Structures are given as structure tokens and as C-alpha cells.
């Protein structure tokens, strides 16, 4: 069942028609549970959140697209449609299948894009971009100052922690805070910090040779004995690399996931591991909190905050502290910039503006066409009109119409809007008792359905050809591997496509010459 459900989500395939409906209901149940827990204090891995957020986005987009007259219930009852109980039940099932198919089609595309985020190639490229982003941010006064006062950047052999009393006076504070649901790097050991940050995956920890139930330290806990209500090892915990990322800005710094594994093993064996901000004299008092971004930036005999602010070009110490406190942490900002870069470069269906168009296309499926055809037949029966069309006929006519158009004339949105207008007019005519007009507009509705689909396919094919042409134009061919004659024809094809924008007659002549040359190649090969 699990393997079949995974294939259903990612590939749109189910072992049988019966299981497809079971999988659809199971999927809906899972999403309902996720909606109920996502706003609670439940720790989920980024991968799990991404997965369910993408499923939710799919549902929301399909609902938005179908919220127009084209997908409204046309007949309000079986009596109005002139259908038997069985015919009405089948009609309603077709409507639901149309929606399920749209969701399934869009979801397949969305999850296919999502999986890229977790491939080795994506992670390697994103890590490289993140490091470049860190380097770029450290060129700015804000992040250089932040790194300096946190001790991550040494200038002239000097670390930049600020005078604690001065900072607390500037910000009107009186003590450092301790909250049960926040990491306190001044006192928390590594395992306590891990628990506060969402915990490690129990299964992945065991794969690394870690025994979650063998903690000999003074704060010993197991999965059944959480730290401050938060378990260290849990079923849906993070992997070591993701936890390493979260720990970094708290001062628990490890070069690799394996280094973190070693540190966890060390504390489990009884030796506490602390952050670089560890302070055994830290006062556990609840008070007006020092902003989290300023933790670890002060010391009893630290530097004068005004002098440090002036060094980095800030108007005052307060200005510097306020801006650092409000800015995202270095690694958080670098991670966000890296993801933005990857999305711009490779695309992201949720954020690059394509999901709405993909949802439109997914909603225009054959199950929906079947629903429209059923309405047409019912209207024909009501009016005593013989309906001499079917879906196959309208599909062929749509292909002929679009095929006769120039590529610049093909505008899918035009047929999309026309479909909505036809649906609206058919509904108005039906409500006013003008059944023959309703039949006329419903046929138009179905015709526009196929015209839209053919237009989308034609545009996609043209875009694919044009992408090949642009690639061929830039490509350098090795005449030792590719015949010079073939290279000449390829370049001629590129030129013909470019001519089509300015001189259609010249372009047509070029295409004829290339087609003649291709025919000759086939003739020579056959001969």
C-alpha cells in the first residue's frame, strides 16, 4: 500500500481504479491532520513541512481555478437534467473524478519539482551559492559588525565582544533571559540544545551508530524522557546535517555532520559539550530579554560599543545594536539568498508564477470534457435535438483550427476566457428556460475546452522548438564529428526561424530549401 501510495503521489499512478479513490481519500485525511498540527508546537522536519505545504498549495490552486462558472454544477438536480438516479450518480462521480484528476496532475508536477531540492546535485550547488552569499554578506557593514561582535570575525588580532554593562544600559535591559522553548547557549549542553531545536531522527541516529537510550550524563533523558518537554531523539526528528545548520548560529559549530555525530556520542558517554558562548556564571533570570541576535556579543570587559559602531559606519552604538538585532542571522540570510538564487535559475512552480497556468491545464482534463458532454446530451434530450457531435469530433476540429493559425495568433488565454463566457451564458439560458440556447452555449463551452488544450499544446511545442533553435545557434559544432553540410543546414534552419519575425516570405523559402534537402537525404539513404 505504501509503495502504491507513493507512486500515486509522485507519478499519478494507482494499481487499480478502486485504489485510486482510496488513495485520494487517504491523501485528504493526511492533509487534514497536517492542517490541524502545523499551527501547534509540533516539530516537523523541513522535508515533511515542504512536502505537505506543496500538497496544500496544489489543493488551494485547483480550488481557486475551479471557482468559476466553467466548473459550476450545471444541473441542480436529476429532475432538471432529466436523468435517472443511476445517470445522476455517474454524472456526480465524473465531476469528482475531474477534480481529483486535476489535483493529481498538478500534484505530480509540483512534487517532481520539490524532489529536486533534495538531490545531491541541488544540495551541492546550493551549498556553494550559500557560501558565496556568506562571503557577500560579510562585505556589508551590518554583517561584518555582527560577525565581529559575535567573535566570528577577528580584526587586527582582536575579537569584538562589547562591554556588557554598556549594551544593557543602551537597550534598557537588566538580565539575560531563559525560556524553556529557546536555546540558551550560555548554559545549555549540546543535547539540551538539540532537544530545544526539534530533536534528531531516532532512526538516522541509530544508523550512525548512536544509541539514543544510552545517555550517562547528569541531564540524562531518552525518547520517553524529554528535555523540557522536547525529546532529543524522535521519529520525525532532523538528520544530522539539518541539525548542524540549526546549531551553528547558537554557537554549537561543527564542520560536518560526522563531527556532530562524534559530539553527540561524547555527551551521551557522560562528557557535556557546550557552545562557544558557554558561560558558567550565566544568571538564570527572566527579565526584559537581550535580543536573540545579540546573544554572545557581550563581555564584562568588552569593547566600547560606540567605538565599534563608528568603525563600521553606524550613526551610533544604539543604531548598530538595533539593526543587528532586527536583521536575519548570517546563515539564515545566506540560506534564504541561496534558495532564491536556485529558484531564479532553475524555477519553482510555487513561486515563479507558473502554478496557476499549470492548474488551469490540469483542470482541463478529459473527465471534465466528459461532464460537459453529458450536459450536452441531457440538453439534447430535453429539447428533442439530435446531437451529432462527440468529444472526438470537437477535438479534431480544435486541432484543425489551431493548426491553421500562426504561432503568434495562438493565445490560450483567449479560449480560456471564451470557455468561461460560454459556461455563464449556458447557465443563464438554462435558468430562464431557454434550453435550446443553453445547448448552443454548452457546445461552445466544450469546443473552447478543446481549443484551449490544443492552443496550450501548440505553444508548448513551439517553445520547445524555439529552445532547440536558440541552443543550436550558440552551439559550436566539431566538423570532424558532424558533416559541414549538416552544420550549414542547421544554421540555415536557425536563420529561417529568425527571418520569420521580419520576412515571412524569405523564411518560407528557406524552410522549403531545408525540407528539399532533408527529402534528398532520405532518398539517397533509401537508394
Coordinates of C-alpha atoms in Angstrom, one line a residue:
X1 CA 0.0 0.0 0.0
X2 CA 2.8 2.4 1.0
X3 CA 4.7 1.9 -2.3
X4 CA 1.5 2.2 -4.3
X5 CA 0.5 5.5 -2.5
X6 CA 4.0 6.9 -3.1
X7 CA 3.6 6.2 -6.8
X8 CA 0.2 7.7 -6.8
X9 CA 1.5 11.0 -5.3
X10 CA 4.7 11.3 -7.4
X11 CA 3.6 9.7 -10.7
X12 CA -0.2 9.9 -10.7
X13 CA -0.4 6.1 -10.9
X14 CA -2.6 3.7 -8.9
X15 CA -2.6 -0.1 -9.2
X16 CA -6.3 0.0 -9.9
X17 CA -9.3 2.3 -10.3
X18 CA -10.6 1.2 -6.9
X19 CA -7.3 2.0 -5.2
X20 CA -7.1 5.4 -6.9
X21 CA -10.2 6.6 -5.0
X22 CA -8.8 5.0 -1.8
X23 CA -5.5 6.9 -2.2
X24 CA -7.4 10.1 -2.9
X25 CA -9.3 9.8 0.4
X26 CA -6.2 8.8 2.3
X27 CA -4.3 11.8 0.9
X28 CA -7.2 14.1 2.0
X29 CA -7.1 12.5 5.5
X30 CA -3.3 13.1 5.8
X31 CA -3.7 16.8 4.7
X32 CA -6.5 17.3 7.3
X33 CA -4.2 16.0 10.0
X34 CA -1.3 18.3 8.8
X35 CA -3.6 21.3 8.8
X36 CA -4.6 20.6 12.4
X37 CA -1.0 20.1 13.7
X38 CA 1.0 22.7 11.7
X39 CA 0.0 25.6 13.9
X40 CA 0.7 23.6 17.1
X41 CA 4.1 23.3 18.8
X42 CA 4.9 20.1 16.8
X43 CA 8.4 19.6 15.4
X44 CA 8.4 18.5 11.8
X45 CA 11.4 18.2 9.6
X46 CA 11.8 20.7 6.8
X47 CA 11.3 17.9 4.3
X48 CA 8.0 16.9 5.8
X49 CA 6.8 20.5 6.0
X50 CA 7.9 21.2 2.4
X51 CA 6.0 18.0 1.2
X52 CA 2.7 18.9 2.9
X53 CA 2.9 22.6 2.1
X54 CA 3.3 21.6 -1.6
X55 CA 0.2 19.3 -1.3
X56 CA -1.7 22.1 0.3
X57 CA -0.7 24.6 -2.4
X58 CA -1.9 22.1 -5.0
X59 CA -5.3 21.8 -3.4
X60 CA -5.6 25.6 -2.9
X61 CA -4.7 26.3 -6.5
X62 CA -7.0 23.7 -8.0
X63 CA -9.9 25.1 -5.9
X64 CA -9.1 28.6 -7.0
X65 CA -9.0 27.7 -10.7
X66 CA -12.2 25.7 -10.4
X67 CA -14.0 28.5 -8.6
X68 CA -15.5 29.9 -11.8
X69 CA -18.7 29.3 -13.9
X70 CA -16.9 26.8 -16.1
X71 CA -16.8 24.2 -13.3
X72 CA -20.0 25.1 -11.6
X73 CA -22.8 22.5 -11.1
X74 CA -24.9 23.0 -14.3
X75 CA -28.0 21.0 -13.4
X76 CA -29.1 21.4 -9.8
X77 CA -31.0 18.1 -9.7
X78 CA -31.6 14.9 -11.6
X79 CA -35.1 16.1 -12.4
X80 CA -33.7 19.3 -14.0
X81 CA -31.3 17.2 -16.1
X82 CA -33.9 14.6 -17.0
X83 CA -31.6 11.8 -15.7
X84 CA -32.3 8.6 -13.9
X85 CA -30.9 8.0 -10.4
X86 CA -28.0 5.9 -11.9
X87 CA -27.2 8.5 -14.6
X88 CA -27.2 11.3 -12.0
X89 CA -24.9 9.3 -9.7
X90 CA -22.5 8.7 -12.6
X91 CA -22.6 12.4 -13.5
X92 CA -21.7 13.4 -10.0
X93 CA -18.9 10.8 -9.8
X94 CA -17.5 12.2 -13.1
X95 CA -17.4 15.7 -11.6
X96 CA -15.5 14.5 -8.6
X97 CA -13.1 12.5 -10.8
X98 CA -12.5 15.6 -12.8
X99 CA -11.4 17.5 -9.7
X100 CA -9.3 14.5 -8.4
X101 CA -7.6 14.2 -11.8
X102 CA -6.8 17.9 -11.8
X103 CA -5.3 17.7 -8.3
X104 CA -3.4 14.5 -9.2
X105 CA -1.9 16.0 -12.4
X106 CA -0.8 19.3 -10.8
X107 CA 0.5 17.5 -7.7
X108 CA 2.7 15.2 -9.8
X109 CA 4.3 18.3 -11.4
X110 CA 4.7 20.1 -8.1
X111 CA 6.3 17.1 -6.2
X112 CA 8.6 16.5 -9.2
X113 CA 9.9 20.0 -8.7
X114 CA 10.1 19.6 -5.0
X115 CA 12.2 16.4 -5.2
X116 CA 15.0 18.5 -6.9
X117 CA 15.6 20.4 -3.7
X118 CA 16.8 17.2 -2.0
X119 CA 19.0 15.7 -4.8
X120 CA 22.8 15.6 -4.2
X121 CA 23.4 17.9 -7.2
X122 CA 20.9 20.5 -5.9
X123 CA 22.4 20.4 -2.4
X124 CA 25.9 20.7 -3.7
X125 CA 25.1 23.7 -5.9
X126 CA 23.0 25.4 -3.2
X127 CA 25.8 24.9 -0.6
X128 CA 28.2 26.6 -3.0
X129 CA 25.8 29.5 -3.6
X130 CA 25.2 29.8 0.2
X131 CA 29.0 30.2 0.8
X132 CA 29.1 32.8 -1.9
X133 CA 26.2 34.6 -0.2
X134 CA 28.0 34.4 3.2
X135 CA 31.1 36.0 1.6
X136 CA 29.0 38.7 0.0
X137 CA 27.1 39.5 3.2
X138 CA 30.4 39.7 5.1
X139 CA 31.4 42.6 2.8
X140 CA 28.5 44.7 4.2
X141 CA 28.9 46.8 7.3
X142 CA 25.9 45.2 9.0
X143 CA 27.1 41.6 8.8
X144 CA 30.8 42.5 9.3
X145 CA 29.9 44.2 12.5
X146 CA 27.6 41.3 13.6
X147 CA 30.3 38.8 12.9
X148 CA 32.9 40.9 14.7
X149 CA 30.9 41.3 18.0
X150 CA 29.9 37.6 17.9
X151 CA 33.6 36.6 17.7
X152 CA 33.3 35.1 14.3
X153 CA 35.5 37.8 12.6
X154 CA 38.9 38.8 14.0
X155 CA 40.2 42.2 13.0
X156 CA 43.8 43.2 13.9
X157 CA 44.0 40.2 16.2
X158 CA 41.1 41.5 18.2
X159 CA 37.7 39.9 18.9
X160 CA 34.9 42.3 19.2
X161 CA 32.6 41.4 22.2
X162 CA 31.1 44.6 23.5
X163 CA 31.0 45.9 27.1
X164 CA 28.1 44.1 28.7
X165 CA 27.1 46.9 31.1
X166 CA 27.1 49.5 28.3
X167 CA 25.0 47.4 26.0
X168 CA 22.4 46.6 28.7
X169 CA 22.2 50.2 29.6
X170 CA 21.8 51.3 25.9
X171 CA 19.0 48.7 25.4
X172 CA 17.5 49.3 28.9
X173 CA 18.0 45.6 30.0
X174 CA 18.8 44.2 33.3
X175 CA 19.5 40.5 32.8
X176 CA 19.7 37.7 30.2
X177 CA 16.6 35.7 29.7
X178 CA 16.0 31.9 29.9
X179 CA 13.0 30.5 28.1
X180 CA 12.1 26.8 28.1
X181 CA 11.4 26.7 24.4
X182 CA 14.6 28.6 23.3
X183 CA 18.2 27.5 23.2
X184 CA 20.3 29.3 25.9
X185 CA 23.8 28.7 24.5
X186 CA 25.4 30.2 27.6
X187 CA 24.2 27.2 29.7
X188 CA 22.6 24.5 27.5
X189 CA 24.7 21.5 26.7
X190 CA 24.6 20.2 23.2
X191 CA 21.9 17.5 23.7
X192 CA 19.7 20.0 25.5
X193 CA 20.1 22.4 22.6
X194 CA 19.3 19.6 20.1
X195 CA 16.1 18.9 22.1
X196 CA 15.0 22.5 22.0
X197 CA 15.7 22.8 18.3
X198 CA 13.4 19.9 17.3
X199 CA 15.4 16.8 18.1
X200 CA 17.3 14.3 15.9
X201 CA 15.8 11.4 13.9
X202 CA 16.0 8.3 16.1
X203 CA 16.3 6.0 13.1
X204 CA 19.0 8.1 11.5
X205 CA 20.9 8.4 14.8
X206 CA 20.9 4.6 15.1
X207 CA 22.2 4.2 11.6
X208 CA 25.1 6.4 12.6
X209 CA 25.9 4.1 15.5
X210 CA 24.3 6.3 18.1
X211 CA 22.4 4.6 20.9
X212 CA 19.6 7.1 22.0
X213 CA 18.9 5.1 25.2
X214 CA 22.5 5.2 26.5
X215 CA 23.0 8.7 28.0
X216 CA 25.1 8.7 31.1
X217 CA 25.2 12.5 31.6
X218 CA 23.7 14.3 34.6
X219 CA 20.8 15.5 32.4
X220 CA 20.2 12.0 31.1
X221 CA 16.9 11.6 29.1
X222 CA 15.7 9.1 26.4
X223 CA 13.0 9.5 23.8
X224 CA 10.5 8.8 26.6
X225 CA 12.1 11.3 29.0
X226 CA 12.1 14.6 27.0
X227 CA 14.2 17.7 28.0
X228 CA 11.8 20.5 28.9
X229 CA 9.0 18.5 27.2
X230 CA 11.1 18.2 24.0
X231 CA 12.6 14.8 23.1
X232 CA 16.2 14.6 21.9
X233 CA 15.6 11.6 19.6
X234 CA 12.2 11.3 17.9
X235 CA 10.6 9.5 15.0
X236 CA 10.2 12.7 12.9
X237 CA 13.5 14.4 14.0
X238 CA 16.0 16.1 11.8
X239 CA 19.0 14.5 10.2
X240 CA 22.5 15.4 11.5
X241 CA 23.2 17.8 8.6
X242 CA 20.0 19.8 9.1
X243 CA 20.6 19.9 12.9
X244 CA 24.1 21.1 12.3
X245 CA 22.7 24.1 10.3
X246 CA 20.3 25.0 13.2
X247 CA 23.0 24.7 15.8
X248 CA 25.5 26.9 14.1
X249 CA 24.0 30.3 15.0
X250 CA 23.5 29.1 18.5
X251 CA 27.3 28.6 18.9
X252 CA 27.4 24.8 18.6
X253 CA 29.7 24.7 15.5
X254 CA 30.7 21.6 13.6
X255 CA 32.4 21.4 10.2
X256 CA 30.4 18.3 9.1
X257 CA 27.6 16.0 10.1
X258 CA 30.1 13.4 11.2
X259 CA 31.7 15.9 13.6
X260 CA 28.2 16.5 15.2
X261 CA 27.7 12.7 15.5
X262 CA 31.0 12.5 17.4
X263 CA 30.0 15.3 19.7
X264 CA 26.6 13.7 20.4
X265 CA 28.4 10.4 21.2
X266 CA 30.7 12.3 23.5
X267 CA 27.9 13.8 25.6
X268 CA 26.0 10.5 25.6
X269 CA 29.0 8.9 27.2
X270 CA 28.9 11.4 30.0
X271 CA 31.0 14.4 28.9
X272 CA 29.0 17.6 28.5
X273 CA 29.5 19.5 25.2
X274 CA 28.9 23.3 25.2
X275 CA 28.6 26.1 22.7
X276 CA 31.2 28.8 22.1
X277 CA 29.0 31.1 24.2
X278 CA 29.1 28.9 27.3
X279 CA 29.2 31.0 30.5
X280 CA 29.1 29.0 33.8
X281 CA 28.3 32.2 35.6
X282 CA 25.2 33.0 33.5
X283 CA 22.3 34.2 35.6
X284 CA 19.1 32.2 35.2
X285 CA 16.6 35.1 35.5
X286 CA 13.6 36.0 33.4
X287 CA 13.7 39.7 32.5
X288 CA 13.5 42.0 29.6
X289 CA 15.3 39.8 27.0
X290 CA 18.5 40.6 25.3
X291 CA 17.6 40.2 21.6
X292 CA 18.5 36.7 20.4
X293 CA 20.8 38.1 17.6
X294 CA 22.9 39.8 20.3
X295 CA 23.5 36.7 22.4
X296 CA 27.2 36.0 22.9
X297 CA 28.1 39.5 21.8
X298 CA 28.9 41.0 25.2
X299 CA 31.6 40.5 27.9
X300 CA 32.3 42.1 31.3
X301 CA 35.4 43.9 30.0
X302 CA 34.3 44.2 26.4
X303 CA 34.9 46.9 23.8
X304 CA 33.3 50.3 23.8
X305 CA 30.1 49.9 21.7
X306 CA 30.3 53.5 20.4
X307 CA 33.8 53.0 19.1
X308 CA 32.9 49.7 17.4
X309 CA 29.8 51.3 15.8
X310 CA 31.9 54.1 14.4
X311 CA 34.4 51.6 13.0
X312 CA 31.7 50.0 10.9
X313 CA 30.0 53.2 9.8
X314 CA 26.9 53.3 12.1
X315 CA 25.5 56.5 13.4
X316 CA 25.6 55.3 17.0
X317 CA 26.0 52.2 19.1
X318 CA 22.2 52.0 19.6
X319 CA 21.8 52.2 15.8
X320 CA 24.2 49.3 15.3
X321 CA 22.7 47.2 18.0
X322 CA 19.1 47.8 16.8
X323 CA 19.9 46.9 13.2
X324 CA 21.8 43.8 14.1
X325 CA 19.0 42.7 16.5
X326 CA 16.4 43.0 13.7
X327 CA 18.4 41.5 10.8
X328 CA 18.2 37.8 10.0
X329 CA 21.2 35.8 11.3
X330 CA 24.1 35.4 8.8
X331 CA 23.4 31.8 8.0
X332 CA 19.6 32.3 7.9
X333 CA 20.0 35.1 5.4
X334 CA 22.6 33.3 3.3
X335 CA 20.3 30.2 3.2
X336 CA 17.4 32.4 2.0
X337 CA 19.5 34.1 -0.6
X338 CA 20.9 30.7 -1.9
X339 CA 17.3 29.3 -2.2
X340 CA 16.2 32.5 -4.0
X341 CA 19.1 32.2 -6.5
X342 CA 18.3 28.5 -7.1
X343 CA 14.7 29.2 -7.7
X344 CA 15.5 32.0 -10.2
X345 CA 17.9 29.8 -12.0
X346 CA 16.0 26.5 -12.0
X347 CA 12.4 27.7 -11.4
X348 CA 10.0 26.8 -8.6
X349 CA 6.4 26.0 -9.6
X350 CA 5.1 27.5 -6.4
X351 CA 6.9 30.8 -6.6
X352 CA 7.7 31.5 -10.3
X353 CA 4.2 32.3 -11.4
X354 CA 3.6 29.0 -13.3
X355 CA 1.4 27.1 -10.8
X356 CA -1.8 29.0 -11.9
X357 CA -1.3 28.1 -15.6
X358 CA -0.4 24.5 -14.7
X359 CA -3.5 24.3 -12.6
X360 CA -5.6 25.6 -15.5
X361 CA -4.2 23.0 -17.7
X362 CA -4.7 20.3 -15.1
X363 CA -8.3 21.2 -14.7
X364 CA -9.0 20.9 -18.4
X365 CA -8.9 17.1 -18.4
X366 CA -11.0 14.5 -20.2
X367 CA -13.1 13.8 -17.1
X368 CA -14.2 17.5 -17.3
X369 CA -14.9 17.1 -21.0
X370 CA -17.0 14.1 -20.2
X371 CA -19.0 16.1 -17.7
X372 CA -19.7 18.8 -20.3
X373 CA -20.6 16.2 -22.9
X374 CA -23.1 14.6 -20.5
X375 CA -24.7 18.0 -20.0
X376 CA -24.9 18.5 -23.8
X377 CA -26.6 15.1 -24.3
X378 CA -29.1 15.9 -21.5
X379 CA -30.0 19.2 -23.1
X380 CA -30.4 17.5 -26.5
X381 CA -32.8 15.0 -24.9
X382 CA -34.7 17.8 -23.2
X383 CA -35.1 19.8 -26.4
X384 CA -35.6 16.9 -28.7
X385 CA -32.5 17.9 -30.6
X386 CA -30.3 15.2 -32.2
X387 CA -26.7 15.9 -31.1
X388 CA -24.4 14.9 -33.9
X389 CA -21.2 15.7 -32.2
X390 CA -19.0 14.0 -29.7
X391 CA -15.7 14.7 -27.9
X392 CA -13.6 13.1 -30.6
X393 CA -15.2 15.3 -33.3
X394 CA -14.6 18.5 -31.3
X395 CA -11.1 17.6 -30.6
X396 CA -10.3 17.1 -34.3
X397 CA -12.0 20.4 -35.2
X398 CA -9.9 22.2 -32.5
X399 CA -6.7 20.7 -33.8
X400 CA -7.6 21.9 -37.3
X401 CA -8.4 25.4 -36.1
X402 CA -5.2 25.8 -34.1
X403 CA -3.2 24.2 -36.8
X404 CA -4.3 26.9 -39.3
X405 CA -3.1 29.7 -37.0
X406 CA 0.3 31.3 -37.0
X407 CA 2.2 30.8 -33.7
X408 CA 1.8 34.5 -32.8
X409 CA -2.0 34.2 -33.2
X410 CA -2.3 31.3 -30.8
X411 CA -3.4 32.7 -27.4
X412 CA -4.6 30.0 -24.9
X413 CA -6.0 32.7 -22.6
X414 CA -8.4 33.8 -25.3
X415 CA -10.0 30.3 -25.4
X416 CA -9.9 30.1 -21.6
X417 CA -11.9 33.3 -21.2
X418 CA -14.3 32.2 -24.1
X419 CA -15.0 29.0 -22.2
X420 CA -16.0 30.9 -19.1
X421 CA -18.3 33.2 -21.1
X422 CA -19.9 30.2 -22.8
X423 CA -20.5 28.5 -19.4
X424 CA -22.0 31.7 -18.0
X425 CA -24.4 32.1 -20.9
X426 CA -25.4 28.5 -20.9
X427 CA -26.3 28.7 -17.2
X428 CA -28.3 31.9 -17.6
X429 CA -30.2 30.4 -20.6
X430 CA -31.0 27.2 -18.6
X431 CA -32.2 29.2 -15.6
X432 CA -34.5 31.2 -17.8
X433 CA -35.9 28.1 -19.6
X434 CA -34.2 28.7 -22.9
X435 CA -32.9 25.2 -23.2
X436 CA -32.1 25.4 -27.0
X437 CA -29.8 28.4 -26.3
X438 CA -28.3 26.6 -23.3
X439 CA -27.5 23.7 -25.6
X440 CA -25.8 26.0 -28.2
X441 CA -23.7 27.7 -25.5
X442 CA -22.8 24.4 -23.8
X443 CA -21.5 23.1 -27.2
X444 CA -19.4 26.2 -27.4
X445 CA -18.2 25.6 -23.9
X446 CA -16.9 22.2 -24.8
X447 CA -15.4 23.4 -28.1
X448 CA -13.5 26.1 -26.2
X449 CA -12.3 23.4 -23.8
X450 CA -10.6 21.6 -26.6
X451 CA -9.4 24.8 -28.4
X452 CA -7.7 25.8 -25.1
X453 CA -6.0 22.4 -24.8
X454 CA -4.8 22.4 -28.4
X455 CA -3.5 26.0 -28.1
X456 CA -1.5 25.1 -25.0
X457 CA 0.0 22.1 -26.7
X458 CA 0.8 24.1 -29.8
X459 CA 2.5 26.8 -27.8
X460 CA 4.5 24.3 -25.7
X461 CA 5.7 22.5 -28.9
X462 CA 6.7 25.9 -30.4
X463 CA 8.5 26.9 -27.2
X464 CA 10.3 23.5 -27.3
X465 CA 11.4 24.0 -30.9
X466 CA 12.5 27.6 -30.2
X467 CA 14.6 26.4 -27.3
X468 CA 16.3 23.9 -29.6
X469 CA 16.9 26.7 -32.2
X470 CA 18.5 29.0 -29.6
X471 CA 20.6 26.2 -28.3
X472 CA 21.7 25.3 -31.9
X473 CA 22.5 28.9 -32.6
X474 CA 25.0 29.1 -29.7
X475 CA 26.5 25.6 -30.2
X476 CA 29.8 25.1 -31.8
X477 CA 30.0 22.0 -34.0
X478 CA 33.1 19.9 -34.5
X479 CA 33.2 19.3 -38.3
X480 CA 35.2 16.2 -37.6
X481 CA 32.2 14.7 -35.9
X482 CA 29.4 16.5 -37.8
X483 CA 29.4 16.9 -41.6
X484 CA 29.9 20.6 -42.6
X485 CA 26.9 20.1 -44.9
X486 CA 24.7 19.3 -41.9
X487 CA 26.1 22.2 -39.9
X488 CA 25.2 24.5 -42.8
X489 CA 21.6 23.2 -42.8
X490 CA 21.3 23.6 -39.1
X491 CA 22.5 27.2 -39.3
X492 CA 20.0 27.8 -42.2
X493 CA 17.2 26.4 -40.0
X494 CA 18.1 28.9 -37.2
X495 CA 18.2 31.7 -39.7
X496 CA 14.8 30.8 -41.1
X497 CA 13.2 30.9 -37.7
X498 CA 14.7 34.3 -37.1
X499 CA 13.6 35.6 -40.5
X500 CA 10.0 34.6 -39.7
X501 CA 9.7 37.6 -37.5
X502 CA 10.6 40.1 -40.2
X503 CA 10.2 38.5 -43.6
X504 CA 7.8 35.6 -43.7
X505 CA 8.3 35.0 -47.5
X506 CA 12.1 34.7 -47.1
X507 CA 11.6 32.4 -44.1
X508 CA 9.1 30.2 -46.1
X509 CA 11.7 30.0 -49.0
X510 CA 14.4 28.9 -46.5
X511 CA 12.2 26.3 -45.0
X512 CA 11.3 24.9 -48.4
X513 CA 15.0 24.6 -49.3
X514 CA 15.8 22.8 -46.0
X515 CA 12.8 20.4 -46.5
X516 CA 14.0 19.7 -50.0
X517 CA 17.5 18.9 -48.7
X518 CA 16.0 16.6 -46.0
X519 CA 13.9 14.7 -48.6
X520 CA 17.1 14.2 -50.7
X521 CA 18.9 12.7 -47.7
X522 CA 16.1 10.2 -47.2
X523 CA 16.0 9.4 -50.9
X524 CA 19.8 8.9 -51.0
X525 CA 19.6 6.6 -48.0
X526 CA 16.8 4.6 -49.5
X527 CA 18.6 4.3 -52.8

